[in-house]
Every structure is written in C-alpha cells, then in structure tokens.
Short mmCIF file of C-alpha atoms and ligand atoms in Angstrom, two decimals:
data_model
loop_
_atom_site.label_atom_id
_atom_site.label_comp_id
_atom_site.label_asym_id
_atom_site.label_seq_id
_atom_site.Cartn_x
_atom_site.Cartn_y
_atom_site.Cartn_z
CA MET A 241 -4.91 31.10 4.96
CA GLY A 242 -5.18 31.64 1.23
CA LYS A 243 -5.83 29.26 -1.60
CA PHE A 244 -3.92 28.39 -4.73
CA TYR A 245 -5.33 26.65 -7.79
CA VAL A 246 -2.82 25.63 -10.46
CA THR A 247 -3.48 23.61 -13.59
CA THR A 248 -1.54 22.04 -16.43
CA PRO A 249 -3.23 21.60 -19.77
CA ILE A 250 -4.92 18.24 -20.01
CA TYR A 251 -2.65 16.23 -22.28
CA TYR A 252 -3.94 14.76 -25.47
CA VAL A 253 -3.82 10.98 -25.11
CA ASN A 254 -2.87 10.41 -28.70
CA ASP A 255 0.65 11.51 -27.69
CA VAL A 256 3.27 9.65 -25.76
CA PRO A 257 4.50 11.81 -22.87
CA HIS A 258 7.64 13.80 -23.72
CA ILE A 259 9.71 16.57 -22.17
CA GLY A 260 7.11 19.22 -23.03
CA HIS A 261 4.51 17.50 -20.86
CA ALA A 262 7.05 16.85 -18.11
CA TYR A 263 8.17 20.48 -18.13
CA THR A 264 4.74 22.03 -17.57
CA THR A 265 3.88 19.41 -14.99
CA VAL A 266 7.08 19.82 -12.95
CA ALA A 267 6.56 23.60 -12.92
CA ALA A 268 2.99 23.11 -11.69
CA ASP A 269 4.23 20.65 -9.09
CA ALA A 270 6.82 23.12 -7.83
CA LEU A 271 4.17 25.83 -7.47
CA ALA A 272 1.74 23.49 -5.73
CA ARG A 273 4.38 22.21 -3.32
CA TYR A 274 5.65 25.71 -2.56
CA TRP A 275 2.24 27.07 -1.59
CA LYS A 276 1.28 23.88 0.24
CA LEU A 277 4.35 24.17 2.43
CA LYS A 278 3.47 27.82 3.02
CA GLY A 279 0.20 26.57 4.49
CA GLU A 280 -2.10 27.57 1.65
CA LYS A 281 -5.03 25.43 0.60
CA VAL A 282 -3.84 24.11 -2.76
CA CYS A 283 -5.46 22.34 -5.66
CA PHE A 284 -3.15 21.08 -8.40
CA LEU A 285 -5.04 19.68 -11.37
CA THR A 286 -3.76 17.75 -14.34
CA GLY A 287 -5.37 15.16 -16.59
CA THR A 288 -5.97 13.91 -20.09
CA ASP A 289 -7.91 15.14 -23.10
CA GLU A 290 -9.51 12.13 -24.75
CA HIS A 291 -12.08 13.11 -27.38
CA GLY A 292 -11.85 14.16 -31.02
CA LEU A 293 -11.37 12.99 -34.54
CA LYS A 294 -7.68 12.30 -34.09
CA MET A 295 -8.42 9.82 -31.30
CA GLN A 296 -11.22 8.19 -33.26
CA ARG A 297 -8.92 7.71 -36.24
CA ALA A 298 -5.99 6.46 -34.17
CA ALA A 299 -8.23 3.90 -32.45
CA GLN A 300 -9.60 2.72 -35.81
CA GLU A 301 -6.07 2.18 -37.09
CA LYS A 302 -5.27 0.08 -34.05
CA GLY A 303 -8.56 -1.83 -34.28
CA ILE A 304 -9.71 -0.87 -30.80
CA THR A 305 -12.35 1.50 -29.45
CA PRO A 306 -11.43 5.11 -28.72
CA GLN A 307 -12.23 4.47 -25.06
CA GLU A 308 -9.78 1.57 -24.94
CA LEU A 309 -7.10 3.72 -26.53
CA ALA A 310 -7.84 6.55 -24.12
CA ASP A 311 -7.67 4.23 -21.09
CA ARG A 312 -4.36 2.81 -22.21
CA ASN A 313 -2.69 6.14 -22.98
CA SER A 314 -4.10 8.04 -20.03
CA GLU A 315 -2.43 5.40 -17.85
CA GLN A 316 0.97 6.24 -19.42
CA PHE A 317 0.67 9.81 -18.18
CA LYS A 318 -0.37 8.67 -14.71
CA ARG A 319 2.56 6.28 -14.52
CA LEU A 320 5.02 8.95 -15.59
CA TRP A 321 3.69 11.42 -13.01
CA GLU A 322 4.08 8.77 -10.34
CA LYS A 323 7.63 8.13 -11.44
CA MET A 324 8.31 11.88 -11.45
CA ASN A 325 6.98 12.39 -7.93
CA ILE A 326 4.22 14.72 -9.14
CA GLY A 327 1.88 15.43 -6.24
CA TYR A 328 -1.27 16.40 -8.13
CA ASP A 329 -4.50 16.65 -6.16
CA ASP A 330 -6.80 15.62 -8.98
CA PHE A 331 -6.46 13.95 -12.36
CA ILE A 332 -9.34 14.65 -14.70
CA ARG A 333 -10.21 12.69 -17.83
CA THR A 334 -12.59 14.20 -20.35
CA THR A 335 -14.37 10.85 -20.78
CA GLU A 336 -15.39 10.88 -17.11
CA GLU A 337 -19.05 11.34 -16.25
CA ARG A 338 -18.30 14.35 -14.00
CA HIS A 339 -16.62 16.15 -16.90
CA MET A 340 -19.28 15.33 -19.47
CA LYS A 341 -22.01 16.63 -17.14
CA THR A 342 -20.20 19.98 -16.83
CA VAL A 343 -19.74 20.32 -20.59
CA SER A 344 -23.44 19.65 -21.26
CA ALA A 345 -24.50 22.10 -18.54
CA PHE A 346 -22.10 24.75 -19.86
CA VAL A 347 -23.23 24.46 -23.48
CA ASP A 348 -26.84 24.42 -22.31
CA ARG A 349 -26.27 27.66 -20.44
CA LEU A 350 -24.82 29.30 -23.55
CA ILE A 351 -27.77 28.11 -25.63
CA LYS A 352 -30.22 29.58 -23.08
CA ALA A 353 -28.28 32.86 -23.10
CA ASP A 354 -28.68 32.94 -26.88
CA ASP A 355 -24.93 32.89 -27.29
CA ILE A 356 -25.07 29.86 -29.58
CA TYR A 357 -26.67 29.64 -33.01
CA LEU A 358 -26.76 27.11 -35.85
CA GLY A 359 -24.74 27.96 -38.95
CA GLU A 360 -22.49 26.33 -41.46
CA TYR A 361 -18.81 26.00 -41.11
CA GLU A 362 -16.33 25.76 -43.92
CA ASP A 363 -12.62 26.12 -43.52
CA TRP A 364 -9.24 24.53 -43.68
CA TYR A 365 -8.92 21.91 -40.99
CA CYS A 366 -5.76 20.42 -39.56
CA VAL A 367 -6.71 16.98 -38.26
CA PRO A 368 -3.62 16.41 -36.06
CA ASP A 369 -4.14 19.77 -34.34
CA GLU A 370 -7.96 19.62 -34.41
CA THR A 371 -7.86 23.23 -35.49
CA TYR A 372 -9.50 25.18 -38.26
CA TRP A 373 -7.43 27.77 -40.12
CA THR A 374 -8.46 30.53 -42.43
CA GLU A 375 -7.00 30.76 -45.90
CA THR A 376 -4.79 33.69 -44.86
CA GLN A 377 -3.34 31.83 -41.89
CA LEU A 378 -2.11 28.90 -43.99
CA LEU A 379 1.49 28.53 -45.02
CA PRO A 380 2.33 28.41 -48.73
CA GLY A 381 1.22 25.09 -50.20
CA ARG A 382 -1.87 25.05 -47.93
CA LEU A 383 0.02 23.80 -44.91
CA CYS A 384 -1.00 24.10 -41.28
CA PRO A 385 0.82 27.10 -39.72
CA ASN A 386 1.27 25.13 -36.51
CA CYS A 387 2.52 21.71 -37.59
CA LYS A 388 3.22 22.36 -41.28
CA ARG A 389 1.14 19.40 -42.45
CA PRO A 390 -1.46 19.55 -45.25
CA VAL A 391 -4.92 20.74 -44.22
CA GLU A 392 -8.33 19.57 -45.48
CA LEU A 393 -11.26 21.77 -46.60
CA LEU A 394 -14.19 20.80 -44.37
CA LYS A 395 -17.76 22.02 -44.58
CA GLU A 396 -20.36 21.06 -42.04
CA PRO A 397 -23.43 22.35 -40.21
CA SER A 398 -22.17 23.68 -36.93
CA TYR A 399 -23.23 25.50 -33.83
CA PHE A 400 -21.42 28.76 -33.30
CA PHE A 401 -20.54 30.60 -30.15
CA ARG A 402 -20.96 34.37 -30.46
CA MET A 403 -17.37 35.00 -29.54
CA SER A 404 -17.27 38.27 -31.48
CA LYS A 405 -19.65 39.70 -28.86
CA TYR A 406 -16.92 39.32 -26.22
CA ARG A 407 -14.11 40.98 -28.13
CA ASP A 408 -14.51 44.37 -26.46
CA PRO A 409 -15.00 43.00 -22.94
CA LEU A 410 -11.87 40.86 -23.44
CA LEU A 411 -9.85 43.84 -24.66
CA LYS A 412 -10.97 45.78 -21.61
CA HIS A 413 -10.02 42.89 -19.34
CA LEU A 414 -6.57 42.69 -20.91
CA ASP A 415 -6.03 46.40 -20.40
CA LEU A 416 -7.11 46.27 -16.79
CA HIS A 417 -5.09 43.14 -16.03
CA PRO A 418 -1.58 43.25 -17.46
CA ASP A 419 -0.88 40.05 -15.47
CA PHE A 420 -3.74 38.14 -17.08
CA VAL A 421 -1.41 36.75 -19.72
CA GLN A 422 2.27 36.20 -18.91
CA PRO A 423 5.03 36.68 -19.78
CA GLU A 424 4.52 40.16 -21.21
CA VAL A 425 5.46 39.14 -24.75
CA ARG A 426 2.45 36.77 -24.74
CA TRP A 427 0.17 39.47 -23.39
CA ASN A 428 1.18 41.63 -26.35
CA GLU A 429 0.55 38.77 -28.74
CA VAL A 430 -2.95 38.18 -27.37
CA LYS A 431 -3.75 41.87 -27.34
CA SER A 432 -2.87 42.31 -30.98
CA PHE A 433 -4.81 39.18 -31.91
CA VAL A 434 -7.92 40.41 -30.10
CA GLN A 435 -7.55 43.87 -31.64
CA GLY A 436 -8.02 42.25 -35.02
CA GLU A 437 -11.28 40.65 -36.06
CA ILE A 438 -12.60 37.93 -33.78
CA ARG A 439 -14.86 35.51 -35.58
CA ASP A 440 -17.58 33.50 -33.91
CA LEU A 441 -16.30 30.13 -32.82
CA SER A 442 -17.58 26.91 -34.29
CA ILE A 443 -18.21 24.73 -31.27
CA SER A 444 -19.76 21.58 -32.73
CA ARG A 445 -18.77 18.90 -35.21
CA THR A 446 -20.87 16.46 -37.17
CA THR A 447 -18.15 14.58 -39.06
CA PHE A 448 -17.39 12.17 -36.21
CA ASP A 449 -19.03 11.11 -32.98
CA TRP A 450 -16.22 10.58 -30.43
CA GLY A 451 -17.14 13.54 -28.24
CA ILE A 452 -19.70 15.01 -25.89
CA PRO A 453 -23.13 15.51 -27.55
CA ILE A 454 -24.52 19.04 -27.81
CA PRO A 455 -27.80 19.01 -25.84
CA ASN A 456 -30.87 18.55 -28.09
CA ALA A 457 -28.81 18.61 -31.28
CA PRO A 458 -28.61 15.08 -32.70
CA GLY A 459 -25.39 14.42 -34.62
CA HIS A 460 -23.46 17.31 -33.07
CA VAL A 461 -20.59 16.72 -30.70
CA THR A 462 -18.74 19.44 -28.82
CA TYR A 463 -15.59 20.84 -30.45
CA VAL A 464 -12.67 19.23 -28.68
CA TRP A 465 -11.16 22.51 -27.51
CA VAL A 466 -14.37 23.68 -25.80
CA ASP A 467 -14.64 20.22 -24.26
CA ALA A 468 -11.00 20.33 -23.09
CA LEU A 469 -10.96 23.85 -21.65
CA LEU A 470 -13.91 23.06 -19.44
CA ASN A 471 -11.81 20.56 -17.48
CA TYR A 472 -10.59 23.44 -15.35
CA ILE A 473 -14.04 23.88 -13.88
CA SER A 474 -15.49 20.38 -14.30
CA ALA A 475 -12.83 19.05 -11.91
CA LEU A 476 -14.12 21.53 -9.33
CA GLY A 477 -17.69 20.31 -9.76
CA TRP A 478 -19.16 23.26 -11.67
CA PRO A 479 -22.07 24.10 -11.75
CA ASP A 480 -23.58 22.16 -8.84
CA ASP A 481 -20.41 22.23 -6.73
CA PRO A 482 -21.46 19.39 -4.42
CA GLU A 483 -18.17 19.45 -2.47
CA GLY A 484 -17.74 23.22 -2.40
CA LYS A 485 -14.52 22.96 -4.43
CA PHE A 486 -15.56 25.46 -7.07
CA ALA A 487 -16.44 27.98 -4.38
CA SER A 488 -13.09 27.49 -2.64
CA PHE A 489 -10.73 27.31 -5.61
CA TRP A 490 -12.15 29.22 -8.56
CA PRO A 491 -10.87 31.41 -10.17
CA ALA A 492 -7.69 29.55 -11.03
CA ASP A 493 -4.56 31.33 -9.85
CA VAL A 494 -2.65 30.15 -12.88
CA HIS A 495 -3.19 28.00 -15.93
CA LEU A 496 0.27 26.86 -17.04
CA ILE A 497 0.42 26.17 -20.77
CA GLY A 498 2.81 25.88 -23.68
CA LYS A 499 2.83 28.87 -26.01
CA ASP A 500 1.32 26.77 -28.83
CA ILE A 501 -2.07 26.78 -27.09
CA LEU A 502 -2.10 30.43 -26.08
CA ARG A 503 -4.98 31.50 -28.32
CA HIS A 504 -7.27 28.78 -27.00
CA HIS A 505 -6.55 29.74 -23.39
CA ALA A 506 -6.26 33.49 -23.60
CA VAL A 507 -9.03 34.17 -26.14
CA TYR A 508 -11.57 31.31 -26.42
CA TRP A 509 -11.53 30.43 -22.74
CA PRO A 510 -12.16 33.90 -21.25
CA CYS A 511 -14.86 34.60 -23.85
CA LEU A 512 -16.61 31.34 -23.02
CA LEU A 513 -16.41 32.07 -19.30
CA MET A 514 -17.75 35.60 -19.74
CA ALA A 515 -20.71 34.22 -21.68
CA ALA A 516 -21.47 31.75 -18.90
CA GLY A 517 -21.06 34.38 -16.20
CA VAL A 518 -18.08 32.62 -14.64
CA PRO A 519 -15.16 34.76 -13.34
CA LEU A 520 -11.94 34.63 -15.36
CA PRO A 521 -8.75 32.92 -14.20
CA LYS A 522 -6.16 35.25 -12.69
CA THR A 523 -3.25 34.32 -14.92
CA ILE A 524 -2.46 32.31 -18.00
CA PHE A 525 1.26 31.67 -18.16
CA ALA A 526 2.69 30.38 -21.44
CA HIS A 527 6.13 28.82 -21.30
CA GLY A 528 8.44 28.30 -24.24
CA TRP A 529 9.52 25.31 -26.26
CA TRP A 530 12.49 22.99 -25.88
CA THR A 531 14.76 22.06 -28.68
CA ASN A 532 16.86 18.90 -28.50
CA GLU A 533 20.56 19.63 -29.03
CA CYS A 534 19.48 22.79 -30.90
CA ARG A 535 17.08 20.93 -33.20
CA LYS A 536 13.32 21.33 -33.12
CA MET A 537 11.67 18.21 -31.73
CA SER A 538 9.23 16.58 -34.10
CA LYS A 539 7.49 13.32 -34.78
CA SER A 540 9.23 12.98 -38.12
CA LEU A 541 12.69 13.39 -36.58
CA HIS A 542 11.82 10.99 -33.71
CA ASN A 543 13.84 13.24 -31.43
CA PHE A 544 11.52 14.01 -28.54
CA VAL A 545 13.39 13.94 -25.26
CA ASP A 546 11.92 11.00 -23.36
CA PRO A 547 11.54 11.79 -19.65
CA ASN A 548 11.62 8.08 -18.73
CA GLU A 549 14.98 7.69 -20.40
CA MET A 550 16.45 10.81 -18.75
CA ILE A 551 15.29 9.74 -15.31
CA ASP A 552 16.64 6.21 -15.72
CA GLN A 553 19.97 7.55 -16.88
CA PHE A 554 20.51 10.61 -14.67
CA GLY A 555 18.02 10.37 -11.82
CA LEU A 556 14.69 12.04 -11.25
CA ASP A 557 15.71 15.07 -9.24
CA ALA A 558 18.59 15.90 -11.54
CA PHE A 559 16.09 15.96 -14.41
CA ARG A 560 13.55 18.04 -12.46
CA TYR A 561 16.30 20.46 -11.42
CA PHE A 562 17.72 20.82 -14.90
CA MET A 563 14.35 21.66 -16.50
CA MET A 564 13.58 24.33 -13.90
CA ARG A 565 17.08 25.80 -13.75
CA GLU A 566 18.43 25.75 -17.28
CA VAL A 567 15.88 27.97 -19.01
CA ALA A 568 14.05 31.12 -17.95
CA PHE A 569 10.42 30.04 -17.59
CA GLY A 570 8.54 31.64 -20.47
CA GLN A 571 11.45 31.50 -22.91
CA ASP A 572 12.56 28.82 -25.34
CA GLY A 573 15.46 26.66 -24.34
CA ASP A 574 17.70 23.90 -25.46
CA PHE A 575 18.00 20.45 -23.98
CA SER A 576 21.59 19.34 -24.22
CA VAL A 577 23.08 16.33 -22.46
CA THR A 578 26.38 18.17 -22.04
CA ALA A 579 24.68 21.08 -20.28
CA PHE A 580 22.64 18.60 -18.22
CA LYS A 581 25.76 16.74 -17.05
CA GLY A 582 27.45 20.06 -16.30
CA ARG A 583 24.58 21.11 -14.03
CA ILE A 584 24.63 17.76 -12.24
CA ASN A 585 28.35 17.93 -11.55
CA SER A 586 28.67 21.60 -10.65
CA ASP A 587 25.38 22.60 -9.02
CA LEU A 588 24.11 19.33 -7.60
CA ALA A 589 27.14 17.15 -6.85
CA ASN A 590 29.64 19.91 -6.09
CA ASP A 591 27.80 22.85 -4.49
CA LEU A 592 24.90 21.08 -2.81
CA GLY A 593 26.02 17.46 -2.41
CA ASN A 594 29.47 18.34 -1.08
CA LEU A 595 28.03 20.83 1.39
CA LEU A 596 25.76 18.16 2.84
CA SER A 597 28.45 15.51 3.08
CA ARG A 598 30.98 17.96 4.51
CA VAL A 599 28.65 19.15 7.24
CA CYS A 600 27.34 15.69 8.15
CA GLY A 601 30.85 14.24 8.01
CA MET A 602 32.25 16.84 10.43
CA ILE A 603 29.34 16.55 12.87
CA SER A 604 29.87 12.81 12.90
CA ARG A 605 33.65 13.03 13.26
CA TYR A 606 34.00 15.90 15.73
CA LEU A 607 30.78 15.62 17.73
CA ASP A 608 29.86 11.93 17.44
CA GLY A 609 26.80 12.97 15.43
CA LYS A 610 25.31 14.95 18.31
CA LEU A 611 24.40 18.62 17.93
CA GLN A 612 23.16 20.96 20.60
CA GLY A 613 22.67 24.73 20.62
CA ALA A 614 25.02 27.52 19.58
CA PRO A 615 26.87 28.65 22.71
CA ASP A 616 29.34 31.04 21.02
CA LEU A 617 27.49 33.23 18.54
CA GLN A 618 29.35 35.75 16.37
CA GLY A 619 28.56 38.24 13.64
CA ILE A 620 29.30 35.87 10.78
CA ASP A 621 26.72 33.43 12.18
CA ARG A 622 24.04 36.10 12.31
CA GLU A 623 24.92 37.05 8.73
CA LEU A 624 24.36 33.46 7.72
CA GLU A 625 20.92 33.37 9.28
CA GLN A 626 20.12 36.73 7.71
CA GLY A 627 21.22 35.24 4.37
CA LEU A 628 18.64 32.50 4.69
CA ALA A 629 15.88 34.97 5.60
CA THR A 630 16.72 37.15 2.58
CA THR A 631 16.83 34.12 0.31
CA ASP A 632 13.48 32.92 1.60
CA HIS A 633 11.95 36.31 0.87
CA GLU A 634 13.43 36.51 -2.63
CA VAL A 635 12.29 33.00 -3.47
CA GLU A 636 8.73 33.97 -2.59
CA LEU A 637 8.91 36.90 -5.00
CA CYS A 638 10.11 34.48 -7.68
CA PHE A 639 7.21 32.10 -7.05
CA ASN A 640 4.82 35.01 -7.37
CA LYS A 641 6.34 35.78 -10.76
CA PHE A 642 6.83 32.17 -11.93
CA THR A 643 10.56 32.77 -12.35
CA PHE A 644 11.67 29.34 -11.21
CA HIS A 645 15.16 29.62 -12.67
CA LYS A 646 15.70 32.77 -10.59
CA ALA A 647 14.42 31.09 -7.44
CA LEU A 648 17.02 28.37 -7.94
CA THR A 649 19.77 30.89 -8.65
CA VAL A 650 18.90 32.67 -5.42
CA ILE A 651 18.88 29.39 -3.46
CA TRP A 652 22.28 28.49 -4.92
CA GLY A 653 23.52 31.91 -3.83
CA PHE A 654 22.73 30.86 -0.28
CA ILE A 655 24.27 27.39 -0.74
CA ASN A 656 27.47 29.15 -1.75
CA GLN A 657 27.23 31.46 1.24
CA VAL A 658 27.12 28.39 3.53
CA ASN A 659 30.07 26.83 1.72
CA LYS A 660 32.02 30.05 2.19
CA TYR A 661 30.95 30.26 5.84
CA ILE A 662 32.49 26.84 6.46
CA ASP A 663 35.67 27.74 4.63
CA THR A 664 35.98 30.94 6.68
CA THR A 665 35.17 29.49 10.09
CA GLY A 666 37.26 26.34 9.46
CA PRO A 667 35.68 23.75 11.76
CA TRP A 668 38.63 21.39 11.10
CA THR A 669 40.93 23.90 12.82
CA LEU A 670 38.48 24.57 15.65
CA ALA A 671 38.24 20.82 16.25
CA LYS A 672 41.96 20.63 17.09
CA ASP A 673 41.66 23.03 20.02
CA PRO A 674 39.53 21.85 23.00
CA ALA A 675 39.21 25.51 24.12
CA LYS A 676 37.27 26.22 20.92
CA LYS A 677 34.65 23.53 21.48
CA ASP A 678 31.81 26.07 21.91
CA ARG A 679 32.77 27.79 18.70
CA LEU A 680 32.91 24.45 16.85
CA LEU A 681 29.45 23.53 18.17
CA THR A 682 28.06 26.85 17.01
CA VAL A 683 29.55 26.66 13.52
CA LEU A 684 28.36 23.13 12.88
CA PHE A 685 24.95 23.85 14.39
CA TYR A 686 24.57 26.86 12.08
CA SER A 687 25.75 24.88 9.07
CA ALA A 688 23.24 22.11 9.70
CA ALA A 689 20.44 24.57 10.44
CA SER A 690 21.25 26.22 7.09
CA LEU A 691 20.84 22.85 5.41
CA ARG A 692 17.41 22.54 6.97
CA GLY A 693 16.46 25.88 5.37
CA ILE A 694 17.92 24.70 2.06
CA ALA A 695 15.86 21.50 2.22
CA ILE A 696 12.69 23.54 2.80
CA LEU A 697 13.51 25.85 -0.12
CA LEU A 698 14.40 22.98 -2.45
CA TRP A 699 11.48 20.72 -1.62
CA PRO A 700 9.19 22.22 -4.30
CA PHE A 701 11.80 21.49 -6.98
CA ILE A 702 13.50 18.28 -5.87
CA PRO A 703 11.26 16.83 -3.18
CA GLY A 704 12.98 13.44 -2.93
CA SER A 705 16.43 14.94 -2.39
CA ALA A 706 15.08 17.53 0.04
CA GLU A 707 13.68 14.67 2.16
CA LYS A 708 17.09 12.96 2.05
CA ILE A 709 18.80 16.13 3.29
CA TRP A 710 16.14 16.37 5.98
CA GLU A 711 16.84 12.86 7.15
CA GLN A 712 20.62 13.18 7.03
CA ILE A 713 20.57 16.21 9.32
CA GLY A 714 18.65 14.19 11.88
CA LEU A 715 15.08 15.33 11.17
CA VAL A 716 12.07 13.11 10.66
CA PRO A 717 10.44 13.07 7.23
CA PRO A 718 8.09 13.81 5.64
CA LEU A 719 8.65 17.47 5.02
CA VAL A 720 5.09 18.03 3.89
CA GLY A 721 2.87 19.29 6.68
CA ILE A 722 5.70 20.94 8.67
CA ASN A 723 5.18 24.38 10.12
CA ARG A 724 7.42 26.15 7.64
CA ALA A 725 7.58 29.51 9.38
CA GLU A 726 8.61 27.84 12.63
CA GLN A 727 11.27 25.69 10.94
CA MET A 728 13.20 28.53 9.31
CA PRO A 729 14.79 30.29 12.32
CA PHE A 730 18.00 28.52 13.39
CA LYS A 731 17.11 28.43 17.08
CA THR A 732 14.31 25.91 16.46
CA PHE A 733 16.70 23.41 14.85
CA ALA A 734 16.62 20.24 16.95
CA PRO A 735 17.87 17.02 15.33
CA LYS A 736 15.99 13.94 16.47
CA SER A 737 18.67 11.44 15.61
CA LEU A 738 22.43 11.14 15.21
CA ILE A 739 23.88 12.89 12.17
CA LYS A 740 26.23 10.90 10.01
CA LYS A 741 27.62 11.04 6.53
CA ALA A 742 25.56 8.99 4.08
CA GLU A 743 25.59 8.08 0.40
CA PRO A 744 26.27 11.10 -1.83
CA LEU A 745 23.07 12.93 -2.74
CA PHE A 746 24.10 13.38 -6.38
CA PRO A 747 26.98 11.22 -7.58
CA ARG A 748 29.19 12.87 -10.14
CA ILE A 749 28.59 11.93 -13.77
CA GLU A 750 31.36 10.99 -16.21
CA VAL A 751 31.68 13.70 -18.82
ZN1 ZN B 208 -1.46 21.25 -37.80
#
C-alpha cells in the first residue's frame, strides 16, 4: 500500500471564498478520494493563512483583533468545505500552536546553519499581496505587477535567507525532475526565473507584529510567505513528528496551487527546504485562472463567482462536475452560466441521469426489481465489461497526470458505451418474449453492473451522486472503504435490495 499527500494552498482569511478557492479544493478532494478508494494511505491538507499586515489592517478597520477576524473568516472556509462535501483529513490554521512551533524551529534551524543574516531591506511593497517588488518588476506608474495597485517604498531592518546559495542546486533539481513543476509551461517559467539572478529573501518584518516572532530577534516577525509555506510540514508535526505523520507522508505528492503563487512554491519553498535538509515535494501543480463570462474577476468589478450561490442554484455535484470537466486542469478557463447549464442538461441529466433511470426502471418493470446472475452471456456483454476495464485503466493514467477533464471525458465515453449497449440489445423487446428471459436478465445485470463501475469512477468527482447511484442499484452505502478492485468485475455484482426507479439524479435545467 502506498501513500498520497495532497495539499491546497492555505487560503488567506482576508478573502471571502470564491470559485478560485473552490476549484483548487475540489481538485484536491478528487485526488484524495481517488487514491483513498484505491486503498492508499491518504492525507489531504487544507487550511487558512492568518498572519500579516493585511490582516492586521483589516482587523483595525473593523475594530476587532486580528485573531477575532481570523477566527470568523477561517470558519467561512470550513463551512463552505462542509457544504461542498470536501473530505479533507486536516485543516491547519497558521495561528495554531502546532504551526507556530514548527515555524520557530524551522527558522532556528536556518539561523544555526548560518543561512540567515541581518540586513536592511528596501523595496516596493504591495500590501494587499504582501509581496515586495523590484523597480524593474513594477508596471508603469509604479503599480504592482500582480494586482495593479499602487505599491509603497518600505525600508526596514530585516533578516535574510541566503536563497542565492540554493540557485544552482534548484536548477539541478529542475533539470533532473521535469515533473517537479507542472504543467510544462510552468516548469519553463520557473526554470527561466531561476536562471536569472536570485536574490536573498527577506524573511522578517518589523513594521507590524501580527505574525510569528523570529527566535531571539525582538521586533521581528516571520514574513508571511515563509510562515504560510511551512504549513505543509507543520501539519505533519515537523520536526518532532510525535504521531509519525511526517515520516509516513512527506514528501508531498502534490501541492496544488494557482499560477499566481508559483514563484513562492517553486522557488522559495524548495530553497527553504534544501537549507533545512528536508526533502523536496514531488510535484507542484499550478492550475489556471477562471474568468467570469469572459471577464477577469476582480474585487473592483465585484464579479467573483460565489460557490455558495452556484450550489444553491444548480446543486453541488453539478458545480463540482462543471469545474473539473469544463477546463483542462492547468489552463485558464471561462465560467459561463450558459455552458454550465449545457453541461448539466447534456452530460449529467441526459447521458448519466437517463442511463440510471432507464436501467432501474426496466429492472423494476421487467424483473420486479430483482437481479440475479447473467445466464446468457454474449460477445457484446464481454465488450462492455472490457470497456469498463479499459476506462478504469485510462482514468488512473489521468489521475497520475492531474488531467481531470480527460478522466471525465473517458468516463463519459463509457457511459455512452452503456447507453449504446442498451439501445443495441433492446431489453424492451427481450421482455416481450418469455423465451428470451435469460438474455433479458443478462443484459440488465450487465447494465446495472456497469453503473456500479460508473459510480466507483465518479465518486472522486461527485461523491454525493455516486452514492445515490450506488443505492439505486441496490448496494449499501457508503462507497468509501469498499474493496475497489473486487467491486469492478461484473461477476461480483450482488444487489442487496430491490432496484427501483427513483427521483432523477440531475433534473434538467431551463435554458
Ligand atoms: Zn499587488
């Protein structure tokens, strides 16, 4: 049995959760569920990033303490993940004792290794992004290249991490591990960034105090990005590892991130880990950005897609499905309500929902809901079972490559194969002839067994609906914890209860 450790970024609690957060988290959830069902030991970590000047200022404006603001907003993320059926294994908050202990121990280790020195930092600082920029990186008019807001010139005594020392080792690592940063276009971006000059990284701030103190350096708190990145190992209990989690799960199999935080994850993070003598994560995967009806989402336009609203209007699994299916993971994509409704009606209601209600309806009508064995097996049946096996194999390849949209395309290929199988075998005709009873039994048994395979394959993406399919074909939920390998071959299909047509899985939406 292997292990799988997947993380989302910890979300900054100054934000209200929007589609960007939901997207990364649903992708991580799909990965975690997939490998869990495969029998791997999985850790899926998410959480919230709660320190920094931006939080301190936002709390001041609201007349509350930063901790109160962090508590309140962190809860919003937890509530959304509950609503979205996100099965994370751990939720880390950077204001937790366990996290702060790791950060102090990590910085202390770098100090002892002489990888940290005191200097003076002066540069252009973007407060909303908590990021320093050099003069050359700024946009005309001294605007932040990331968010296009004005930046401030800040000068302060600061501790520096000798990041420049790790430039060559990082370049070597990139060359040896073309999968370290994905997709390839991001690997290229990181490579060319690292090939340029890498400056030492300022890792402390003295202009505010809402952060984790640098050991033995009064007035200095840890730069919020160093603080935040360490969540990936603090949640595992580094360095003491009292529960053995670090030993079992590190290195991370994949850090899922948005492309806006690529540099922090693919440059700062590996350099910091190398300095501390901690192995590097296997993969950093940066996905693209969503636009809303072809317009960039921004605070000033107030046009962030609100996951709560989408779920209330269209249903949770439709929303989860759409995000994973509509756009190739790694590329930018557009959120459009028309496209969303189209997917619901064609893929979910028509292809999948109709298949389920057809099969359950016929089993109920022709066989009183009772299914046993396949007494009259023919070539087309074996082809169907082979189709599921091939699909299963291809989906695994997709999960290994994080190509969720392809996995779903492949699964829908099989759904269409089953639909065609029913059209070809024509159970409604078989049902009219008592002499063809064995053939009817076989066809309906194979159709329902196919639906079991489909439920297993879809569970990572739309767990709630997969459980409903499971139940409708007479199996006992939950799906989690099943022996997946045993439940794929058709011969092991054994419904526990009567099969009958139920409420449609995905009602059609008015266009
Ligand atoms: Zn900015």
